[in-house]
């Protein structure tokens, strides 16, 4: 394996690990509680620490398939049907698309439940509209309840579903709630049923970390956790002093791992750049080094926005490097 291919494969592997660690960090119950306290009507205004007990069991992270027919698990154990989310080993059927995080939340009445899905995206996808994907995900979580949360035609037993999307590298911090509404065209009959079944929440995270203000407090917390530039101690300091989140060993370990992965990805790209720079000669070495770093990261799947944030190059400059590379081949 030549050096360029080796560096690209290594960067891609590190990126995959980085994405997985991002899910693990968000999946800590105290972090999910902060999200719930800002997005779900039942918990808005509550202290996130008081929300934690309402999260049932351990959130399922990256193991529940999205594909129709695969979201449910229905097995028979000792003569009794056991039903729940189909939590597969992530190494099996690697091609399957899986929900990032899925979990049940008990409501304050102690009886009813809702289903929460949290998805993390490094930037807006270019090949499709992210809202369309969110609609598909929330629809799957509603339809998959048949046979798991309700039987036959007992549609009144359906649970409300929230699909919450964290989209990084946005131009500004945003928070948008989309749900069912009723519009009377003729007459005003009050149709029986639950208008509260369908919720999509889009959380846009700006590239720059906002100040700790009430309206952007969730954005600052998530931005801190997912930052590719802040070091471990700085992240932990913000989490502890500004949000009063206890720094347990698992949280510290996950934050440290993510920071190390961020550093490793950049060092791999730098290694590719150094090799190219040495081969190109001293005069053009720095330019070749930078170009090789950019190309390595692009081949590993990094977006223009992510590379721009790390390298300080504009999207147009990165695209020119790609174009020049294709011309020179």
PDB file of N, CA and C in Angstrom, residues 55-150:
ATOM      1  N   UNK A  55     -35.469   9.279  31.555  1.00  0.00           N
ATOM      2  CA  UNK A  55     -34.899   8.543  30.426  1.00  0.00           C
ATOM      3  C   UNK A  55     -34.800   7.080  30.829  1.00  0.00           C
ATOM      4  N   UNK A  56     -35.512   6.226  30.114  1.00  0.00           N
ATOM      5  CA  UNK A  56     -35.610   4.823  30.515  1.00  0.00           C
ATOM      6  C   UNK A  56     -34.515   3.962  29.897  1.00  0.00           C
ATOM      7  N   UNK A  57     -33.861   3.163  30.755  1.00  0.00           N
ATOM      8  CA  UNK A  57     -32.840   2.245  30.273  1.00  0.00           C
ATOM      9  C   UNK A  57     -31.643   2.971  29.691  1.00  0.00           C
ATOM     10  N   UNK A  58     -30.844   2.242  28.930  1.00  0.00           N
ATOM     11  CA  UNK A  58     -29.679   2.812  28.268  1.00  0.00           C
ATOM     12  C   UNK A  58     -30.042   3.155  26.827  1.00  0.00           C
ATOM     13  N   UNK A  59     -29.788   4.386  26.385  1.00  0.00           N
ATOM     14  CA  UNK A  59     -30.065   4.740  24.989  1.00  0.00           C
ATOM     15  C   UNK A  59     -29.346   3.791  24.034  1.00  0.00           C
ATOM     16  N   UNK A  60     -30.026   3.407  22.962  1.00  0.00           N
ATOM     17  CA  UNK A  60     -29.437   2.530  21.947  1.00  0.00           C
ATOM     18  C   UNK A  60     -28.697   3.416  20.941  1.00  0.00           C
ATOM     19  N   UNK A  61     -27.391   3.196  20.814  1.00  0.00           N
ATOM     20  CA  UNK A  61     -26.541   4.075  20.011  1.00  0.00           C
ATOM     21  C   UNK A  61     -25.991   3.319  18.801  1.00  0.00           C
ATOM     22  N   UNK A  62     -26.451   3.712  17.616  1.00  0.00           N
ATOM     23  CA  UNK A  62     -25.920   3.164  16.370  1.00  0.00           C
ATOM     24  C   UNK A  62     -26.196   1.696  16.140  1.00  0.00           C
ATOM     25  N   UNK A  63     -27.272   1.148  16.730  1.00  0.00           N
ATOM     26  CA  UNK A  63     -27.511  -0.291  16.572  1.00  0.00           C
ATOM     27  C   UNK A  63     -28.924  -0.624  16.094  1.00  0.00           C
ATOM     28  N   UNK A  64     -29.811   0.374  15.988  1.00  0.00           N
ATOM     29  CA  UNK A  64     -31.191   0.112  15.560  1.00  0.00           C
ATOM     30  C   UNK A  64     -31.329   0.444  14.069  1.00  0.00           C
ATOM     31  N   UNK A  65     -31.614  -0.544  13.209  1.00  0.00           N
ATOM     32  CA  UNK A  65     -31.718  -0.282  11.766  1.00  0.00           C
ATOM     33  C   UNK A  65     -32.895   0.625  11.434  1.00  0.00           C
ATOM     34  N   UNK A  66     -32.715   1.467  10.426  1.00  0.00           N
ATOM     35  CA  UNK A  66     -33.786   2.339   9.946  1.00  0.00           C
ATOM     36  C   UNK A  66     -34.684   1.607   8.960  1.00  0.00           C
ATOM     37  N   UNK A  67     -34.127   0.646   8.208  1.00  0.00           N
ATOM     38  CA  UNK A  67     -34.839   0.000   7.120  1.00  0.00           C
ATOM     39  C   UNK A  67     -36.173  -0.608   7.554  1.00  0.00           C
ATOM     40  N   UNK A  68     -37.223  -0.457   6.725  1.00  0.00           N
ATOM     41  CA  UNK A  68     -38.529  -1.049   7.037  1.00  0.00           C
ATOM     42  C   UNK A  68     -38.407  -2.545   7.306  1.00  0.00           C
ATOM     43  N   UNK A  69     -39.085  -2.998   8.352  1.00  0.00           N
ATOM     44  CA  UNK A  69     -39.068  -4.411   8.696  1.00  0.00           C
ATOM     45  C   UNK A  69     -37.936  -4.821   9.610  1.00  0.00           C
ATOM     46  N   UNK A  70     -36.966  -3.912   9.832  1.00  0.00           N
ATOM     47  CA  UNK A  70     -35.807  -4.271  10.654  1.00  0.00           C
ATOM     48  C   UNK A  70     -35.734  -3.489  11.957  1.00  0.00           C
ATOM     49  N   UNK A  71     -36.599  -2.471  12.119  1.00  0.00           N
ATOM     50  CA  UNK A  71     -36.528  -1.646  13.324  1.00  0.00           C
ATOM     51  C   UNK A  71     -37.029  -2.404  14.551  1.00  0.00           C
ATOM     52  N   UNK A  72     -38.027  -3.267  14.351  1.00  0.00           N
ATOM     53  CA  UNK A  72     -38.585  -4.040  15.467  1.00  0.00           C
ATOM     54  C   UNK A  72     -37.790  -5.310  15.711  1.00  0.00           C
ATOM     55  N   UNK A  73     -37.765  -5.749  16.959  1.00  0.00           N
ATOM     56  CA  UNK A  73     -37.298  -7.089  17.296  1.00  0.00           C
ATOM     57  C   UNK A  73     -38.474  -7.822  17.905  1.00  0.00           C
ATOM     58  N   UNK A  74     -38.810  -8.978  17.345  1.00  0.00           N
ATOM     59  CA  UNK A  74     -39.879  -9.787  17.908  1.00  0.00           C
ATOM     60  C   UNK A  74     -39.374 -11.215  18.027  1.00  0.00           C
ATOM     61  N   UNK A  75     -39.090 -11.640  19.226  1.00  0.00           N
ATOM     62  CA  UNK A  75     -38.560 -12.974  19.467  1.00  0.00           C
ATOM     63  C   UNK A  75     -39.417 -13.668  20.518  1.00  0.00           C
ATOM     64  N   UNK A  76     -39.277 -14.976  20.598  1.00  0.00           N
ATOM     65  CA  UNK A  76     -40.005 -15.746  21.596  1.00  0.00           C
ATOM     66  C   UNK A  76     -39.007 -16.331  22.575  1.00  0.00           C
ATOM     67  N   UNK A  77     -39.222 -16.057  23.847  1.00  0.00           N
ATOM     68  CA  UNK A  77     -38.307 -16.502  24.884  1.00  0.00           C
ATOM     69  C   UNK A  77     -39.112 -17.180  25.987  1.00  0.00           C
ATOM     70  N   UNK A  78     -38.861 -18.470  26.201  1.00  0.00           N
ATOM     71  CA  UNK A  78     -39.571 -19.249  27.219  1.00  0.00           C
ATOM     72  C   UNK A  78     -41.090 -19.134  27.046  1.00  0.00           C
ATOM     73  N   UNK A  79     -41.512 -19.243  25.775  1.00  0.00           N
ATOM     74  CA  UNK A  79     -42.928 -19.247  25.493  1.00  0.00           C
ATOM     75  C   UNK A  79     -43.599 -17.897  25.520  1.00  0.00           C
ATOM     76  N   UNK A  80     -42.825 -16.842  25.721  1.00  0.00           N
ATOM     77  CA  UNK A  80     -43.400 -15.497  25.807  1.00  0.00           C
ATOM     78  C   UNK A  80     -42.757 -14.605  24.763  1.00  0.00           C
ATOM     79  N   UNK A  81     -43.581 -13.831  24.050  1.00  0.00           N
ATOM     80  CA  UNK A  81     -43.023 -12.936  23.026  1.00  0.00           C
ATOM     81  C   UNK A  81     -42.329 -11.749  23.680  1.00  0.00           C
ATOM     82  N   UNK A  82     -41.090 -11.506  23.265  1.00  0.00           N
ATOM     83  CA  UNK A  82     -40.328 -10.364  23.773  1.00  0.00           C
ATOM     84  C   UNK A  82     -40.184  -9.374  22.631  1.00  0.00           C
ATOM     85  N   UNK A  83     -40.659  -8.150  22.830  1.00  0.00           N
ATOM     86  CA  UNK A  83     -40.618  -7.168  21.743  1.00  0.00           C
ATOM     87  C   UNK A  83     -39.851  -5.927  22.177  1.00  0.00           C
ATOM     88  N   UNK A  84     -39.226  -5.284  21.216  1.00  0.00           N
ATOM     89  CA  UNK A  84     -38.462  -4.080  21.482  1.00  0.00           C
ATOM     90  C   UNK A  84     -37.753  -3.645  20.223  1.00  0.00           C
ATOM     91  N   UNK A  85     -36.905  -2.634  20.328  1.00  0.00           N
ATOM     92  CA  UNK A  85     -36.120  -2.212  19.177  1.00  0.00           C
ATOM     93  C   UNK A  85     -35.122  -3.302  18.815  1.00  0.00           C
ATOM     94  N   UNK A  86     -34.916  -3.495  17.527  1.00  0.00           N
ATOM     95  CA  UNK A  86     -33.980  -4.497  17.046  1.00  0.00           C
ATOM     96  C   UNK A  86     -32.561  -3.940  17.139  1.00  0.00           C
ATOM     97  N   UNK A  87     -31.880  -4.202  18.232  1.00  0.00           N
ATOM     98  CA  UNK A  87     -30.529  -3.664  18.446  1.00  0.00           C
ATOM     99  C   UNK A  87     -29.491  -4.652  17.953  1.00  0.00           C
ATOM    100  N   UNK A  88     -29.045  -4.468  16.704  1.00  0.00           N
ATOM    101  CA  UNK A  88     -28.070  -5.360  16.095  1.00  0.00           C
ATOM    102  C   UNK A  88     -26.648  -4.978  16.464  1.00  0.00           C
ATOM    103  N   UNK A  89     -25.764  -5.942  16.365  1.00  0.00           N
ATOM    104  CA  UNK A  89     -24.335  -5.663  16.454  1.00  0.00           C
ATOM    105  C   UNK A  89     -23.956  -4.800  15.259  1.00  0.00           C
ATOM    106  N   UNK A  90     -23.308  -3.663  15.515  1.00  0.00           N
ATOM    107  CA  UNK A  90     -22.966  -2.730  14.444  1.00  0.00           C
ATOM    108  C   UNK A  90     -22.050  -3.313  13.387  1.00  0.00           C
ATOM    109  N   UNK A  91     -21.331  -4.408  13.709  1.00  0.00           N
ATOM    110  CA  UNK A  91     -20.407  -5.013  12.751  1.00  0.00           C
ATOM    111  C   UNK A  91     -21.119  -5.975  11.807  1.00  0.00           C
ATOM    112  N   UNK A  92     -22.375  -6.316  12.127  1.00  0.00           N
ATOM    113  CA  UNK A  92     -23.135  -7.223  11.282  1.00  0.00           C
ATOM    114  C   UNK A  92     -23.967  -6.394  10.300  1.00  0.00           C
ATOM    115  N   UNK A  93     -24.025  -6.863   9.033  1.00  0.00           N
ATOM    116  CA  UNK A  93     -24.776  -6.116   8.010  1.00  0.00           C
ATOM    117  C   UNK A  93     -24.346  -4.650   7.982  1.00  0.00           C
ATOM    118  N   UNK A  94     -23.061  -4.429   7.720  1.00  0.00           N
ATOM    119  CA  UNK A  94     -22.505  -3.080   7.801  1.00  0.00           C
ATOM    120  C   UNK A  94     -23.197  -2.082   6.901  1.00  0.00           C
ATOM    121  N   UNK A  95     -23.814  -2.563   5.812  1.00  0.00           N
ATOM    122  CA  UNK A  95     -24.433  -1.632   4.879  1.00  0.00           C
ATOM    123  C   UNK A  95     -25.725  -1.007   5.385  1.00  0.00           C
ATOM    124  N   UNK A  96     -26.281  -1.527   6.462  1.00  0.00           N
ATOM    125  CA  UNK A  96     -27.541  -0.994   6.973  1.00  0.00           C
ATOM    126  C   UNK A  96     -27.374   0.415   7.531  1.00  0.00           C
ATOM    127  N   UNK A  97     -28.388   1.260   7.276  1.00  0.00           N
ATOM    128  CA  UNK A  97     -28.427   2.583   7.896  1.00  0.00           C
ATOM    129  C   UNK A  97     -29.072   2.428   9.267  1.00  0.00           C
ATOM    130  N   UNK A  98     -28.485   3.033  10.287  1.00  0.00           N
ATOM    131  CA  UNK A  98     -29.001   2.897  11.646  1.00  0.00           C
ATOM    132  C   UNK A  98     -29.274   4.264  12.258  1.00  0.00           C
ATOM    133  N   UNK A  99     -30.274   4.298  13.150  1.00  0.00           N
ATOM    134  CA  UNK A  99     -30.517   5.511  13.917  1.00  0.00           C
ATOM    135  C   UNK A  99     -29.290   5.778  14.785  1.00  0.00           C
ATOM    136  N   UNK A 100     -28.917   7.060  14.913  1.00  0.00           N
ATOM    137  CA  UNK A 100     -27.777   7.385  15.776  1.00  0.00           C
ATOM    138  C   UNK A 100     -28.077   7.019  17.227  1.00  0.00           C
ATOM    139  N   UNK A 101     -29.173   7.565  17.761  1.00  0.00           N
ATOM    140  CA  UNK A 101     -29.549   7.326  19.163  1.00  0.00           C
ATOM    141  C   UNK A 101     -31.070   7.188  19.239  1.00  0.00           C
ATOM    142  N   UNK A 102     -31.548   6.154  19.913  1.00  0.00           N
ATOM    143  CA  UNK A 102     -32.983   5.952  20.120  1.00  0.00           C
ATOM    144  C   UNK A 102     -33.207   5.546  21.577  1.00  0.00           C
ATOM    145  N   UNK A 103     -34.253   6.125  22.205  1.00  0.00           N
ATOM    146  CA  UNK A 103     -34.547   5.754  23.584  1.00  0.00           C
ATOM    147  C   UNK A 103     -35.985   6.142  23.931  1.00  0.00           C
ATOM    148  N   UNK A 104     -36.503   5.519  24.980  1.00  0.00           N
ATOM    149  CA  UNK A 104     -37.828   5.839  25.501  1.00  0.00           C
ATOM    150  C   UNK A 104     -37.695   6.851  26.638  1.00  0.00           C
ATOM    151  N   UNK A 105     -38.699   7.717  26.756  1.00  0.00           N
ATOM    152  CA  UNK A 105     -38.758   8.678  27.863  1.00  0.00           C
ATOM    153  C   UNK A 105     -40.122   8.547  28.534  1.00  0.00           C
ATOM    154  N   UNK A 106     -40.111   8.361  29.856  1.00  0.00           N
ATOM    155  CA  UNK A 106     -41.353   8.295  30.629  1.00  0.00           C
ATOM    156  C   UNK A 106     -41.823   9.711  30.918  1.00  0.00           C
ATOM    157  N   UNK A 107     -43.100   9.971  30.703  1.00  0.00           N
ATOM    158  CA  UNK A 107     -43.630  11.301  30.960  1.00  0.00           C
ATOM    159  C   UNK A 107     -43.869  11.492  32.459  1.00  0.00           C
ATOM    160  N   UNK A 108     -44.129  12.721  32.857  1.00  0.00           N
ATOM    161  CA  UNK A 108     -44.238  13.033  34.285  1.00  0.00           C
ATOM    162  C   UNK A 108     -45.454  12.408  34.959  1.00  0.00           C
ATOM    163  N   UNK A 109     -46.434  11.947  34.153  1.00  0.00           N
ATOM    164  CA  UNK A 109     -47.582  11.275  34.763  1.00  0.00           C
ATOM    165  C   UNK A 109     -47.236   9.864  35.225  1.00  0.00           C
ATOM    166  N   UNK A 110     -46.025   9.397  34.873  1.00  0.00           N
ATOM    167  CA  UNK A 110     -45.575   8.081  35.297  1.00  0.00           C
ATOM    168  C   UNK A 110     -46.152   6.941  34.493  1.00  0.00           C
ATOM    169  N   UNK A 111     -47.001   7.244  33.501  1.00  0.00           N
ATOM    170  CA  UNK A 111     -47.682   6.194  32.730  1.00  0.00           C
ATOM    171  C   UNK A 111     -47.270   6.222  31.256  1.00  0.00           C
ATOM    172  N   UNK A 112     -47.490   7.355  30.616  1.00  0.00           N
ATOM    173  CA  UNK A 112     -47.238   7.440  29.179  1.00  0.00           C
ATOM    174  C   UNK A 112     -45.748   7.581  28.865  1.00  0.00           C
ATOM    175  N   UNK A 113     -45.413   7.224  27.611  1.00  0.00           N
ATOM    176  CA  UNK A 113     -44.042   7.305  27.129  1.00  0.00           C
ATOM    177  C   UNK A 113     -43.999   8.040  25.800  1.00  0.00           C
ATOM    178  N   UNK A 114     -42.833   8.553  25.464  1.00  0.00           N
ATOM    179  CA  UNK A 114     -42.558   9.036  24.111  1.00  0.00           C
ATOM    180  C   UNK A 114     -41.266   8.378  23.635  1.00  0.00           C
ATOM    181  N   UNK A 115     -41.060   8.392  22.330  1.00  0.00           N
ATOM    182  CA  UNK A 115     -39.842   7.831  21.737  1.00  0.00           C
ATOM    183  C   UNK A 115     -38.995   8.974  21.208  1.00  0.00           C
ATOM    184  N   UNK A 116     -37.735   8.978  21.577  1.00  0.00           N
ATOM    185  CA  UNK A 116     -36.803  10.023  21.143  1.00  0.00           C
ATOM    186  C   UNK A 116     -35.729   9.440  20.225  1.00  0.00           C
ATOM    187  N   UNK A 117     -35.462  10.169  19.166  1.00  0.00           N
ATOM    188  CA  UNK A 117     -34.379   9.824  18.245  1.00  0.00           C
ATOM    189  C   UNK A 117     -33.509  11.076  18.092  1.00  0.00           C
ATOM    190  N   UNK A 118     -32.203  10.953  18.301  1.00  0.00           N
ATOM    191  CA  UNK A 118     -31.280  12.076  18.131  1.00  0.00           C
ATOM    192  C   UNK A 118     -30.278  11.703  17.045  1.00  0.00           C
ATOM    193  N   UNK A 119     -30.113  12.582  16.060  1.00  0.00           N
ATOM    194  CA  UNK A 119     -29.183  12.371  14.951  1.00  0.00           C
ATOM    195  C   UNK A 119     -28.180  13.518  14.899  1.00  0.00           C
ATOM    196  N   UNK A 120     -26.912  13.190  14.693  1.00  0.00           N
ATOM    197  CA  UNK A 120     -25.854  14.200  14.602  1.00  0.00           C
ATOM    198  C   UNK A 120     -25.289  14.227  13.184  1.00  0.00           C
ATOM    199  N   UNK A 121     -25.260  15.416  12.576  1.00  0.00           N
ATOM    200  CA  UNK A 121     -24.741  15.603  11.221  1.00  0.00           C
ATOM    201  C   UNK A 121     -23.651  16.672  11.241  1.00  0.00           C
ATOM    202  N   UNK A 122     -22.508  16.385  10.631  1.00  0.00           N
ATOM    203  CA  UNK A 122     -21.392  17.345  10.649  1.00  0.00           C
ATOM    204  C   UNK A 122     -21.672  18.574   9.803  1.00  0.00           C
ATOM    205  N   UNK A 123     -22.565  18.433   8.834  1.00  0.00           N
ATOM    206  CA  UNK A 123     -22.982  19.577   8.024  1.00  0.00           C
ATOM    207  C   UNK A 123     -24.223  19.183   7.234  1.00  0.00           C
ATOM    208  N   UNK A 124     -24.811  20.138   6.549  1.00  0.00           N
ATOM    209  CA  UNK A 124     -25.970  19.824   5.721  1.00  0.00           C
ATOM    210  C   UNK A 124     -25.537  18.975   4.537  1.00  0.00           C
ATOM    211  N   UNK A 125     -26.215  17.855   4.270  1.00  0.00           N
ATOM    212  CA  UNK A 125     -25.844  17.021   3.118  1.00  0.00           C
ATOM    213  C   UNK A 125     -26.117  17.747   1.814  1.00  0.00           C
ATOM    214  N   UNK A 126     -25.297  17.480   0.827  1.00  0.00           N
ATOM    215  CA  UNK A 126     -25.458  18.149  -0.469  1.00  0.00           C
ATOM    216  C   UNK A 126     -26.326  17.343  -1.431  1.00  0.00           C
ATOM    217  N   UNK A 127     -26.482  16.039  -1.178  1.00  0.00           N
ATOM    218  CA  UNK A 127     -27.199  15.189  -2.129  1.00  0.00           C
ATOM    219  C   UNK A 127     -28.697  15.115  -1.922  1.00  0.00           C
ATOM    220  N   UNK A 128     -29.207  15.626  -0.796  1.00  0.00           N
ATOM    221  CA  UNK A 128     -30.639  15.567  -0.522  1.00  0.00           C
ATOM    222  C   UNK A 128     -30.975  16.613   0.532  1.00  0.00           C
ATOM    223  N   UNK A 129     -32.267  16.888   0.710  1.00  0.00           N
ATOM    224  CA  UNK A 129     -32.713  17.835   1.725  1.00  0.00           C
ATOM    225  C   UNK A 129     -32.826  17.107   3.061  1.00  0.00           C
ATOM    226  N   UNK A 130     -32.135  17.614   4.065  1.00  0.00           N
ATOM    227  CA  UNK A 130     -32.076  16.915   5.349  1.00  0.00           C
ATOM    228  C   UNK A 130     -33.446  16.808   6.009  1.00  0.00           C
ATOM    229  N   UNK A 131     -34.336  17.760   5.756  1.00  0.00           N
ATOM    230  CA  UNK A 131     -35.677  17.687   6.343  1.00  0.00           C
ATOM    231  C   UNK A 131     -36.429  16.465   5.812  1.00  0.00           C
ATOM    232  N   UNK A 132     -36.226  16.137   4.535  1.00  0.00           N
ATOM    233  CA  UNK A 132     -36.876  14.955   3.965  1.00  0.00           C
ATOM    234  C   UNK A 132     -36.418  13.687   4.691  1.00  0.00           C
ATOM    235  N   UNK A 133     -35.145  13.635   5.001  1.00  0.00           N
ATOM    236  CA  UNK A 133     -34.628  12.469   5.736  1.00  0.00           C
ATOM    237  C   UNK A 133     -35.224  12.418   7.143  1.00  0.00           C
ATOM    238  N   UNK A 134     -35.355  13.581   7.777  1.00  0.00           N
ATOM    239  CA  UNK A 134     -35.932  13.638   9.118  1.00  0.00           C
ATOM    240  C   UNK A 134     -37.380  13.145   9.104  1.00  0.00           C
ATOM    241  N   UNK A 135     -38.141  13.515   8.064  1.00  0.00           N
ATOM    242  CA  UNK A 135     -39.527  13.052   7.934  1.00  0.00           C
ATOM    243  C   UNK A 135     -39.557  11.532   7.800  1.00  0.00           C
ATOM    244  N   UNK A 136     -38.638  10.981   7.020  1.00  0.00           N
ATOM    245  CA  UNK A 136     -38.575   9.524   6.853  1.00  0.00           C
ATOM    246  C   UNK A 136     -38.270   8.848   8.184  1.00  0.00           C
ATOM    247  N   UNK A 137     -37.319   9.375   8.925  1.00  0.00           N
ATOM    248  CA  UNK A 137     -36.933   8.769  10.204  1.00  0.00           C
ATOM    249  C   UNK A 137     -38.086   8.801  11.206  1.00  0.00           C
ATOM    250  N   UNK A 138     -38.738   9.950  11.336  1.00  0.00           N
ATOM    251  CA  UNK A 138     -39.830  10.045  12.309  1.00  0.00           C
ATOM    252  C   UNK A 138     -40.995   9.155  11.880  1.00  0.00           C
ATOM    253  N   UNK A 139     -41.210   9.025  10.579  1.00  0.00           N
ATOM    254  CA  UNK A 139     -42.269   8.148  10.078  1.00  0.00           C
ATOM    255  C   UNK A 139     -41.956   6.688  10.377  1.00  0.00           C
ATOM    256  N   UNK A 140     -40.702   6.304  10.236  1.00  0.00           N
ATOM    257  CA  UNK A 140     -40.291   4.933  10.548  1.00  0.00           C
ATOM    258  C   UNK A 140     -40.503   4.636  12.030  1.00  0.00           C
ATOM    259  N   UNK A 141     -40.195   5.586  12.885  1.00  0.00           N
ATOM    260  CA  UNK A 141     -40.349   5.370  14.324  1.00  0.00           C
ATOM    261  C   UNK A 141     -41.814   5.303  14.727  1.00  0.00           C
ATOM    262  N   UNK A 142     -42.679   5.926  13.941  1.00  0.00           N
ATOM    263  CA  UNK A 142     -44.119   5.817  14.197  1.00  0.00           C
ATOM    264  C   UNK A 142     -44.636   4.465  13.688  1.00  0.00           C
ATOM    265  N   UNK A 143     -44.329   4.127  12.437  1.00  0.00           N
ATOM    266  CA  UNK A 143     -44.874   2.891  11.849  1.00  0.00           C
ATOM    267  C   UNK A 143     -44.294   1.641  12.504  1.00  0.00           C
ATOM    268  N   UNK A 144     -43.069   1.717  13.010  1.00  0.00           N
ATOM    269  CA  UNK A 144     -42.440   0.533  13.616  1.00  0.00           C
ATOM    270  C   UNK A 144     -43.049   0.168  14.965  1.00  0.00           C
ATOM    271  N   UNK A 145     -43.926   1.021  15.489  1.00  0.00           N
ATOM    272  CA  UNK A 145     -44.543   0.725  16.782  1.00  0.00           C
ATOM    273  C   UNK A 145     -45.561  -0.410  16.697  1.00  0.00           C
ATOM    274  N   UNK A 146     -46.094  -0.664  15.494  1.00  0.00           N
ATOM    275  CA  UNK A 146     -47.095  -1.734  15.341  1.00  0.00           C
ATOM    276  C   UNK A 146     -46.447  -3.075  15.640  1.00  0.00           C
ATOM    277  N   UNK A 147     -46.998  -3.793  16.589  1.00  0.00           N
ATOM    278  CA  UNK A 147     -46.434  -5.069  16.994  1.00  0.00           C
ATOM    279  C   UNK A 147     -45.450  -4.938  18.134  1.00  0.00           C
ATOM    280  N   UNK A 148     -45.037  -3.698  18.411  1.00  0.00           N
ATOM    281  CA  UNK A 148     -44.112  -3.473  19.532  1.00  0.00           C
ATOM    282  C   UNK A 148     -44.794  -2.658  20.633  1.00  0.00           C
ATOM    283  N   UNK A 149     -45.354  -1.510  20.262  1.00  0.00           N
ATOM    284  CA  UNK A 149     -46.002  -0.635  21.235  1.00  0.00           C
ATOM    285  C   UNK A 149     -47.521  -0.696  21.164  1.00  0.00           C
ATOM    286  N   UNK A 150     -48.057  -1.218  20.059  1.00  0.00           N
ATOM    287  CA  UNK A 150     -49.503  -1.448  19.998  1.00  0.00           C
ATOM    288  C   UNK A 150     -49.781  -2.628  19.076  1.00  0.00           C
TER     289      UNK A 150
END
